[in-house]
Amino acid sequence: MNIAVVVRQVPDLIEPLEIAPCGTAIDLDAASFILNESDDHALEQALLLKEAGGGTVTVVALDSGDVDNTLYTAAAKGADALIKISQQDHAPRSPRTAAARYAEAVKPLGADLVLVGVQAHDELDGALPPFLAAAMGLPYVGVIRGVRAATETGAVIVCKEFPGAVMAQVRVKLPAILGILGADQPPRYVPVSRIRAAMKSAQLSECEAAAPQREPLVSVVRLVPPAPAARAEMLSGSEAEVAARIADILSAKGLVK
Amino acid sequence: MSAQDVLVLAEIRGETLDAVTLELLAAARGLVSATGGNVGVIVLGRDGAGHASSMGAADRIIVFDDPQLSTYAPETYVAALGELLAAERPRALLIGATSIGWDVAPLVAARLDAPLVIGCIRIMDGEGDLRVTASFYGGKMLAECRVTGAPAILMVQPGSFRPASEPGKAEIEIRTLAAPLQPGAIAFEQWILPQAGDVDITQHDVLVAIGRGIQQKDNVELAESLAQALGGAVCASRPVVDQGWLPATRQVGKSGMTVKPKLYFALGISGAPEHQEGMKGADLVIAVNTDPKAPIFDVAHYGAELDILDLLPALTEAIEAKRG
Ligand SMILES: Cc1cc2nc3c(=O)[nH]c(=O)nc-3n(C[C@H](O)[C@H](O)[C@H](O)COP(=O)(O)OP(=O)(O)OC[C@H]3O[C@@H](n4cnc5c(N)ncnc54)[C@H](O)[C@@H]3O)c2cc1C
């Protein structure tokens, strides 16, 4: 099975987010970028499928954030080919533009299966995987944890998550796009030495995005952090002091028996 | 039918109407109360009449009775919704941010080239435009948006609106599609239920929930000790389950369990909307996180800005001391 994996960079939420002077966007210059978590799972799922049944894994990314590191890390983990889409006119202002640009790079690969993380926390007016499916004219299903090849060729069996730890088993005829929430196994770790080696040996091909920037259909008027009014009563002090306060609170409520 | 009408996609799993449907109805009612127009609720492939009495906040219940819609598949759902929206041109379609919503809302928006907002928590009319507040960046930012163009596809965060449960007598319209639905590439096969035998976290009064902040598998023991001292159970956010440190039956949130314990410790959990969905109903929430801006503090009653790996042993000791 030949698999394309689409990966995107997102601001790392460990760092504080700063609002840009325009007041309607995050200050991306002040943010540090990481691989979107569910895309990491999509990559892992692709590598597991390749290990189980052969084929190739091609990883495709728009040029933003720390993309080279992400791509070479993917190669160190076992990806066969890397594609970076460069963009003359800055990052897409809407997931529709991103989808159009990814579609240009992914379509010619003729992949049997395209895997993308189901969600990215910075997407507000769209979700890349279903938009990509629409742009490529392929069927789509998302919120997937776990993919395996079906016994017949040209299909996969996937598990779609529902509340209460319930899953729907779904059969998907290929080619198709899946929105991955979790892989069958946690994403593998690769040591830095292997990533460095991949930087020397792996082929990274570049292409230029042609799809024009589309104006978003939704305009952000203002960005604000959630109102602090409803925030918790904060307990301060050392660990021992806070522990004693919590024990008192629980005891007073009859929760320590 | 008017350009001010608002449609809602109902979700029915098994015989149960998903709570989010009544929340969407509340949001839709709120919007039309300012602008006029009707609220219609769309039921795909099931006997909507069975749920009519609980969807009293709607003016119309539009039932698509088609065998192809008897189980969920994105292609047939999108085809049915696409046809309906093209015919009715409502102002907005409200869909819950559920497993089905995450497929259908963007696919419908793409098909109609319609505006889409994800993570909506407030929806209002603003001088002809829709004014929508949506949560993103894992709940760390709110975007106040203006949406022009119809129909707007709004994916609503569960738990954001008080369910509309007023009795009413919505009219039921049974519809058939102009073009018969064909089975697509995606076919439901069967439900897989969680394996029985593990702790049922929905039955516990005290839950000690751990998130990515627990850092490694060996540290789960620290939470086990606290849970034991309190006679409770350990549960977790998604990354802990993804790592295989706890079984899926211990996950709290959108695709995990919904819990309503008397006490919920949220330890090293940021409080993403998908996690909050499963624990908002707890009587008492105590959150501990090294990040004072973590959204979990918005739903906690008490909080502490501490390292959980340091606090956990001290807290277990303090509880054991109280028990004597
Ligand atoms: C369709 C869908 C369904 C989902 N379903 C669920 C679900 O059912 N349940 C769920 O939980 N998530 C679910 N998610 C994922 C959700 O969006 C978040 O990614 C997840 O809840 C984050 O988990 P976390 O808070 O443990 O991790 P993070 O968001 O990474 O937060 C870790 C927190 O720990 C803090 N921390 C780190 N070290 C320490 C320390 N030593 N001491 C104290 N604090 C520390 C950090 O400051 C941070 O706030 C779903 C997502 C999608 C798209």
XYZ file of C-alpha atoms and ligand atoms in Angstrom:
634
model
C 0.000 0.000 0.000
C 1.378 3.414 -0.921
C 0.556 5.937 1.746
C 0.839 9.713 1.819
C 0.954 11.405 5.212
C 0.134 15.093 5.495
C 1.741 16.836 8.453
C 1.375 20.386 9.764
C 3.206 22.608 12.215
C 1.271 24.165 15.090
C 2.255 26.577 17.873
C 3.454 24.720 20.954
C 0.884 25.305 23.701
C 3.507 24.788 26.389
C 4.680 28.322 25.573
C 2.388 31.251 26.423
C 0.434 32.472 23.389
C 0.751 36.144 22.572
C -1.868 38.100 20.673
C -0.462 40.054 17.724
C -0.856 43.874 17.722
C -3.727 43.562 15.197
C -5.712 41.850 17.989
C -7.176 39.222 15.678
C -4.417 36.621 15.485
C -1.701 34.952 17.510
C 1.756 36.483 17.194
C 3.301 33.638 15.213
C 6.772 35.187 15.382
C 6.688 34.783 19.151
C 5.427 31.183 19.023
C 7.541 28.073 18.791
C 6.284 25.384 16.448
C 5.921 21.646 16.843
C 4.485 18.808 14.787
C 0.701 18.634 15.242
C 0.082 15.761 17.660
C -2.525 13.859 15.651
C -0.323 14.167 12.530
C 2.402 12.388 14.499
C -0.124 9.608 15.100
C -1.013 9.610 11.379
C 2.664 9.115 10.542
C 2.974 6.322 13.096
C -0.097 4.583 11.680
C 1.365 4.808 8.166
C 4.667 3.285 9.316
C 2.830 0.459 11.109
C 0.814 -0.310 7.943
C 3.981 -0.349 5.864
C 5.718 -2.640 8.324
C 2.754 -5.007 8.316
C 2.118 -5.139 4.578
C 4.862 -3.375 2.625
C 4.532 -0.313 0.434
C 5.859 3.192 0.813
C 5.275 6.190 3.044
C 5.607 9.717 1.617
C 5.390 12.621 4.043
C 4.153 15.980 2.757
C 4.391 19.292 4.613
C 3.854 22.962 3.915
C 6.982 24.992 4.568
C 6.385 26.589 7.957
C 7.771 26.450 11.468
C 10.354 23.753 12.064
C 9.307 21.722 9.029
C 12.718 20.388 7.966
C 13.264 18.850 11.372
C 9.798 17.282 11.244
C 10.436 15.820 7.788
C 13.882 14.435 8.596
C 12.534 12.981 11.833
C 9.882 11.211 9.735
C 12.621 9.823 7.484
C 14.567 8.623 10.527
C 11.440 6.813 11.671
C 11.106 5.022 8.343
C 9.379 7.314 5.820
C 10.575 6.708 2.249
C 10.076 10.116 0.657
C 9.734 13.701 1.866
C 8.026 16.587 0.090
C 8.166 20.206 1.214
C 5.741 22.678 -0.337
C 7.249 26.144 -0.427
C 4.972 29.172 -0.389
C 5.883 32.520 -1.887
C 2.994 34.367 -0.303
C 3.150 33.327 3.360
C 1.234 30.683 5.242
C -2.356 29.936 4.179
C -4.891 32.238 5.814
C -7.511 29.527 5.775
C -7.545 25.711 5.842
C -9.186 25.877 2.395
C -6.016 27.357 0.949
C -3.901 24.822 2.847
C -6.069 21.987 1.502
C -5.703 23.230 -2.075
C -1.923 23.420 -1.701
C -1.625 19.977 -0.134
C -3.908 18.541 -2.832
C -1.547 19.780 -5.586
C 1.358 17.930 -4.007
C -0.496 14.787 -2.908
C -2.605 14.117 -6.045
C 0.314 13.254 -8.357
C 1.525 10.644 -5.848
C -1.492 8.464 -6.653
C -1.441 7.139 -3.095
C -3.820 4.362 -2.058
C -4.339 5.970 1.310
C -3.817 9.494 2.645
C -3.492 9.863 6.422
C -3.815 13.220 8.209
C -4.268 14.108 11.873
C -7.967 14.711 12.438
C -7.562 18.097 14.052
C -5.089 20.906 14.637
C -5.724 23.265 17.546
C -5.086 26.375 15.418
C -7.799 25.599 12.858
C -10.856 27.797 13.396
C -12.672 28.081 10.069
C -12.038 24.631 8.710
C -10.543 21.217 9.220
C -7.765 20.278 6.844
C -8.425 16.533 6.351
C -12.039 16.731 5.077
C -11.220 19.858 3.066
C -8.320 17.969 1.485
C -10.640 15.063 0.703
C -13.042 17.467 -0.985
C -10.209 19.097 -2.930
C -8.985 15.675 -4.110
C -12.449 14.211 -4.690
C -11.770 11.310 -2.313
C -13.976 9.769 0.389
C -13.209 10.763 3.962
C -13.835 9.499 7.460
C -12.160 10.803 10.609
C -11.794 10.438 14.385
C -9.987 7.169 13.690
C -7.941 5.171 16.169
C -6.301 2.240 14.423
C -6.165 1.106 10.782
C -5.455 -2.329 9.324
C -5.494 -3.760 5.824
C -8.646 -5.712 4.972
C -8.282 -9.293 3.786
C -9.225 -8.236 0.257
C -6.947 -5.764 -1.488
C -8.072 -2.211 -2.008
C -9.694 -1.719 1.392
C -8.815 -0.999 5.009
C -10.655 -1.630 8.255
C -10.645 1.321 10.648
C -11.959 2.021 14.137
C -13.881 5.269 14.560
C -14.160 6.541 18.118
C -17.482 7.287 19.780
C -18.151 8.326 23.408
C -17.852 5.819 26.226
C -14.772 4.065 24.756
C -17.083 2.628 22.064
C -15.711 2.189 18.540
C -17.394 1.693 15.203
C -15.628 -0.749 12.923
C -15.759 0.717 9.442
C -14.638 -0.669 6.071
C -13.109 1.902 3.726
C -12.565 1.255 0.020
C -9.392 2.837 -1.293
C -8.288 5.357 -2.354
C -9.471 7.396 0.609
C -8.396 9.942 3.198
C -8.538 9.173 6.915
C -8.475 11.678 9.786
C -6.373 9.974 12.434
C -6.872 10.694 16.130
C -4.657 7.910 17.467
C -2.407 5.244 15.968
C -2.501 1.595 17.014
C 0.674 2.297 18.990
C 2.114 5.477 20.495
C 4.359 7.384 18.050
C 7.854 5.898 18.074
C 10.859 7.731 19.411
C 14.014 8.207 17.336
C 17.334 9.299 18.793
C 18.819 12.579 17.556
C 21.743 10.695 15.995
C 19.348 8.933 13.595
C 17.702 12.247 12.688
C 21.120 13.739 11.944
C 21.936 10.756 9.777
C 18.640 11.173 7.932
C 19.491 14.827 7.239
C 22.499 13.585 5.289
C 20.931 10.617 3.528
C 17.221 11.361 3.007
C 15.998 13.034 -0.190
C 13.806 16.038 0.444
C 12.027 17.200 -2.693
C 10.547 20.647 -2.889
C 7.643 21.961 -4.896
C 6.094 25.370 -5.156
C 2.471 25.996 -4.139
C 0.416 27.339 -7.026
C -3.019 27.516 -5.388
C -3.755 31.171 -4.642
C -4.511 32.489 -1.197
C -8.273 32.297 -0.572
C -9.887 34.923 1.570
C -11.341 33.274 4.685
C -15.153 33.137 4.734
C -15.082 33.894 8.455
C -13.447 37.011 9.842
C -12.008 37.199 13.320
C -13.039 40.453 14.956
C -11.129 39.973 18.194
C -9.033 37.348 19.922
C -9.255 37.121 23.692
C -8.053 34.687 26.335
C -10.980 33.025 28.187
C -12.456 35.294 30.886
C -10.685 34.849 34.196
C -13.919 35.513 36.136
C -14.783 31.890 36.615
C -11.325 30.799 37.640
C -10.523 28.508 40.518
C -9.587 29.730 43.988
C -5.828 29.277 43.887
C -4.096 27.653 46.851
C -0.597 28.938 47.364
C 2.329 27.765 49.445
C 4.737 24.859 49.471
C 3.692 21.338 48.446
C 3.199 20.422 52.104
C 1.089 23.535 52.777
C -1.105 23.030 49.728
C -1.466 19.319 50.560
C -2.602 20.210 54.080
C -5.119 22.776 52.730
C -6.574 20.262 50.291
C -6.799 17.608 53.026
C -8.690 20.116 55.218
C -11.099 21.027 52.389
C -11.827 17.373 51.605
C -12.205 16.502 55.254
C -14.679 19.371 55.791
C -16.737 18.062 52.860
C -16.745 14.542 54.268
C -14.624 13.199 51.423
C -11.901 11.703 53.648
C -13.133 8.563 55.287
C -38.970 28.512 5.022
C -37.158 31.813 5.445
C -33.619 33.072 5.183
C -33.613 33.392 8.967
C -34.323 29.673 9.553
C -31.809 27.691 11.531
C -31.356 23.953 11.124
C -29.908 21.525 13.662
C -28.537 18.049 12.987
C -29.918 15.573 15.548
C -27.718 12.738 16.736
C -29.366 9.552 17.838
C -27.229 6.623 18.907
C -29.074 3.418 19.492
C -32.305 4.568 21.040
C -30.791 7.590 22.750
C -30.966 11.181 21.628
C -27.500 12.666 22.224
C -27.634 15.490 24.787
C -25.847 17.761 22.342
C -28.959 17.853 20.127
C -30.928 19.684 22.825
C -28.006 22.074 23.323
C -27.973 22.836 19.598
C -31.725 23.446 19.752
C -31.161 25.950 22.566
C -28.540 27.756 20.492
C -30.835 27.796 17.460
C -33.805 29.059 19.507
C -31.655 31.838 20.941
C -30.702 32.960 17.460
C -34.189 32.959 15.910
C -35.639 34.701 18.963
C -33.713 37.776 17.837
C -34.330 37.520 14.117
C -37.503 35.516 13.521
C -37.426 32.341 11.492
C -38.003 28.713 12.337
C -35.889 26.044 13.974
C -35.806 22.734 12.155
C -34.136 19.605 13.443
C -32.882 17.065 10.922
C -33.094 13.366 11.725
C -31.241 11.159 9.285
C -32.500 7.663 8.748
C -34.430 7.048 11.878
C -37.909 7.373 13.171
C -37.751 10.966 14.350
C -41.295 10.721 15.627
C -40.019 8.612 18.511
C -38.024 11.571 19.785
C -40.431 14.301 18.790
C -41.611 14.986 22.328
C -38.065 15.632 23.570
C -37.267 17.941 20.658
C -40.080 20.326 21.507
C -37.868 23.366 21.088
C -37.931 22.767 17.339
C -40.679 23.999 15.042
C -40.115 21.233 12.513
C -38.621 17.757 12.616
C -37.329 16.832 9.186
C -36.927 13.074 8.897
C -35.047 11.464 6.034
C -36.324 7.944 6.054
C -33.883 6.131 3.810
C -32.404 2.668 4.377
C -29.019 4.011 3.262
C -29.094 6.264 6.317
C -29.844 3.503 8.819
C -26.167 3.385 9.774
C -23.769 6.285 9.706
C -21.610 6.897 6.650
C -20.159 10.318 5.850
C -20.983 10.170 2.140
C -24.706 9.499 2.558
C -25.076 11.975 5.425
C -23.366 14.694 3.409
C -25.436 13.937 0.307
C -28.672 14.219 2.295
C -27.633 17.397 4.102
C -26.264 18.943 0.905
C -29.567 18.425 -0.885
C -31.599 19.822 2.006
C -29.419 22.899 2.460
C -29.362 23.651 -1.240
C -33.168 23.545 -1.281
C -33.825 25.493 1.918
C -30.885 27.934 2.105
C -31.218 28.396 5.891
C -29.149 30.967 7.715
C -27.175 28.342 9.603
C -26.788 24.631 10.219
C -25.706 23.694 13.736
C -23.819 20.432 14.230
C -22.288 19.122 17.480
C -18.524 18.678 17.668
C -18.975 14.919 17.946
C -17.396 11.982 16.164
C -19.971 12.416 13.391
C -19.864 16.228 13.509
C -16.105 16.309 12.906
C -16.693 14.476 9.603
C -19.929 15.965 8.431
C -19.647 19.677 9.280
C -16.459 20.323 7.266
C -17.523 18.009 4.433
C -20.835 19.849 4.042
C -19.066 23.225 4.230
C -16.608 22.096 1.547
C -19.385 20.781 -0.677
C -21.374 24.023 -0.508
C -18.336 26.293 -0.247
C -20.039 27.639 2.860
C -18.409 29.297 5.879
C -17.536 26.951 8.755
C -16.638 27.718 12.351
C -15.269 25.015 14.623
C -15.536 25.050 18.427
C -18.495 27.485 18.682
C -19.494 28.350 22.239
C -21.705 31.437 21.645
C -23.876 32.318 18.656
C -25.673 35.628 18.240
C -27.120 37.914 15.639
C -25.115 41.082 15.079
C -26.875 43.494 12.767
C -27.461 40.981 10.063
C -24.222 39.063 10.432
C -23.744 36.065 12.633
C -21.503 36.771 15.612
C -19.879 33.592 16.822
C -17.408 33.031 19.638
C -15.275 29.940 19.194
C -12.654 28.312 21.339
C -9.393 27.164 19.794
C -5.714 26.645 20.662
C -6.809 23.884 23.057
C -9.194 26.234 24.874
C -6.477 28.841 25.472
C -7.982 31.444 23.112
C -11.432 32.621 22.159
C -12.049 34.079 18.716
C -14.958 36.467 18.237
C -15.925 35.999 14.610
C -18.216 37.577 12.088
C -19.750 35.198 9.602
C -21.323 36.491 6.428
C -22.844 34.236 3.817
C -25.353 31.471 4.225
C -25.716 28.782 5.199
C -23.104 29.095 7.937
C -22.018 25.678 9.177
C -21.395 25.981 12.903
C -19.786 23.105 14.790
C -20.778 23.615 18.407
C -18.726 22.585 21.416
C -20.844 20.191 23.535
C -21.678 21.632 26.955
C -21.786 25.250 25.735
C -25.565 25.748 25.815
C -28.134 24.765 28.429
C -30.243 22.026 26.783
C -33.637 23.218 25.523
C -36.104 20.741 26.933
C -39.413 22.614 26.772
C -42.325 20.500 25.615
C -43.712 21.429 22.247
C -45.366 19.969 19.266
C -42.983 20.181 16.426
C -44.385 19.272 13.058
C -42.891 16.139 11.572
C -42.009 16.194 7.882
C -40.978 12.929 6.297
C -38.735 13.566 3.321
C -37.290 11.501 0.549
C -34.263 12.488 -1.422
C -34.513 13.538 -5.056
C -31.569 11.361 -6.035
C -31.581 7.963 -4.302
C -28.564 7.478 -2.047
C -25.972 4.972 -3.149
C -23.685 3.050 -0.809
C -20.304 4.769 -0.852
C -16.721 3.781 -0.149
C -17.194 3.918 3.624
C -19.362 1.280 5.283
C -20.179 0.745 8.944
C -19.628 -2.887 9.972
C -20.142 -3.246 13.712
C -19.894 -1.619 17.130
C -16.951 -2.608 19.306
C -17.786 -2.199 22.983
C -15.128 -1.639 25.654
C -13.839 -4.769 27.308
C -15.577 -5.430 30.576
C -13.562 -6.218 33.650
C -11.755 -2.952 34.267
C -12.783 -0.411 36.883
C -15.958 1.468 35.928
C -14.897 5.068 36.551
C -18.456 6.347 36.074
C -19.405 4.607 39.340
C -16.749 6.219 41.546
C -17.323 9.172 43.889
C -13.664 10.102 43.871
C -11.518 10.234 40.731
C -7.838 11.086 40.487
C -7.320 12.079 36.848
C -3.848 12.342 35.379
C -2.714 13.963 32.144
C 0.443 14.315 30.132
C 1.998 16.091 33.125
C 2.453 12.677 34.780
C 5.324 12.331 32.291
C 6.021 8.616 32.542
C 4.394 5.315 33.254
C 6.191 4.735 36.556
C 4.636 7.904 37.967
C 1.093 6.538 37.550
C 1.717 4.755 40.868
C 1.792 8.108 42.649
C -1.784 8.733 41.498
C -2.794 5.173 42.434
C -1.608 5.794 45.996
C -3.668 8.986 46.290
C -6.726 7.255 44.833
C -6.291 4.423 47.310
C -6.050 6.814 50.270
C -9.332 8.429 49.127
C -11.087 5.195 48.207
C -11.285 6.314 44.584
C -9.988 5.331 41.155
C -7.433 6.682 38.711
C -8.551 7.960 35.317
C -6.841 9.999 32.621
C -6.841 12.361 29.695
C -6.262 11.047 26.220
C -2.442 11.200 25.922
C -2.042 8.890 28.935
C -4.314 6.313 27.286
C -2.600 6.823 23.899
C 0.691 5.925 25.573
C -0.882 2.706 26.837
C -0.310 3.617 30.493
C -4.003 3.131 31.329
C -6.769 1.295 29.420
C -9.240 3.177 27.191
C -11.992 2.588 29.759
C -10.216 5.077 32.048
C -10.267 7.935 29.525
C -12.441 10.899 30.440
C -13.767 13.194 27.708
C -15.327 13.353 24.291
C -14.366 9.874 23.175
C -13.947 8.551 26.684
C -16.311 8.460 29.634
C -18.511 11.210 31.021
C -18.118 11.241 34.794
C -19.926 13.111 37.575
C -17.998 12.236 40.749
C -18.175 14.118 44.051
C -14.473 14.888 43.723
C -12.315 15.110 40.583
C -8.596 15.786 40.820
C -7.227 17.046 37.470
C -3.484 16.571 37.728
C -1.206 17.698 34.899
C -4.209 18.087 32.583
C -4.450 21.276 30.487
C -8.256 21.178 30.272
C -8.804 21.035 26.513
C -12.517 21.314 25.578
C -12.576 17.616 24.641
C -11.463 16.705 28.153
C -13.779 19.172 29.894
C -16.699 17.611 28.048
C -16.350 14.512 30.197
C -15.793 16.039 33.653
C -17.600 19.381 33.816
C -20.373 17.817 35.873
C -18.142 16.889 38.829
C -19.280 18.425 42.157
C -15.786 19.495 43.214
C -12.803 19.888 40.894
C -9.284 20.439 42.193
C -6.709 21.139 39.489
C -2.945 21.118 39.812
C -0.822 22.382 36.947
C 2.513 24.149 36.515
C 0.902 26.513 33.987
C -1.242 29.143 35.758
C -3.019 29.863 32.457
C -4.129 26.272 31.872
C -7.841 26.269 30.890
C -8.542 23.574 33.493
C -8.456 26.344 36.126
C -11.555 27.836 34.463
C -13.652 24.839 35.462
C -11.888 23.949 38.733
C -13.103 25.091 42.141
C -9.644 25.015 43.678
C -6.310 25.149 41.931
C -2.623 25.016 42.702
C 0.291 26.015 40.508
C 2.615 23.175 41.470
C 4.487 20.210 40.044
C 2.219 17.195 40.511
C 5.179 14.895 40.982
C 6.089 16.887 44.094
C 2.543 17.409 45.331
C 1.241 13.860 44.931
C 3.339 12.192 47.689
C 2.700 15.120 50.056
C -1.025 14.990 49.375
C -1.310 11.234 49.866
C 0.524 11.629 53.157
C -1.745 14.491 54.283
C -4.887 12.475 53.462
C -3.572 9.411 55.254
C -2.760 11.569 58.282
C -6.370 12.837 58.350
C -7.686 9.286 58.216
C -5.516 8.531 61.239
C -12.200 14.206 18.291
C -11.346 14.338 19.525
C -11.659 13.602 20.642
C -10.894 13.740 21.798
N -11.259 13.053 22.912
C -10.606 13.261 24.076
C -11.020 12.622 25.287
O -11.971 11.827 25.307
N -10.338 12.899 26.412
C -9.274 13.753 26.443
O -8.700 13.965 27.525
N -8.832 14.333 25.314
C -9.472 14.110 24.142
N -9.013 14.714 22.996
C -7.689 15.385 23.017
C -7.704 16.794 23.588
O -7.915 17.703 22.544
C -6.343 17.141 24.253
O -5.313 16.942 23.312
C -6.043 16.317 25.493
O -7.139 16.370 26.398
C -4.799 16.867 26.182
O -4.456 16.066 27.287
P -3.563 16.642 28.490
O -4.275 17.781 29.134
O -3.188 15.499 29.353
O -2.236 17.095 27.744
P -1.695 18.558 27.452
O -2.718 19.376 26.791
O -0.383 18.379 26.811
O -1.485 19.169 28.909
C -0.563 18.720 29.834
C -0.631 19.697 30.994
O 0.230 19.246 32.044
C 0.894 20.359 32.614
N 2.098 19.809 33.227
C 3.198 19.302 32.618
N 4.053 18.825 33.544
C 3.480 19.027 34.751
C 3.873 18.744 36.088
N 5.009 18.115 36.368
N 3.043 19.111 37.091
C 1.875 19.738 36.839
N 1.454 20.026 35.593
C 2.244 19.668 34.563
C 1.109 21.307 31.462
O 1.236 22.644 31.942
C -0.162 21.115 30.649
O -1.174 22.025 31.028
C -9.754 14.586 21.822
C -9.421 15.298 20.671
C -10.205 15.186 19.539
C -9.825 15.980 18.333
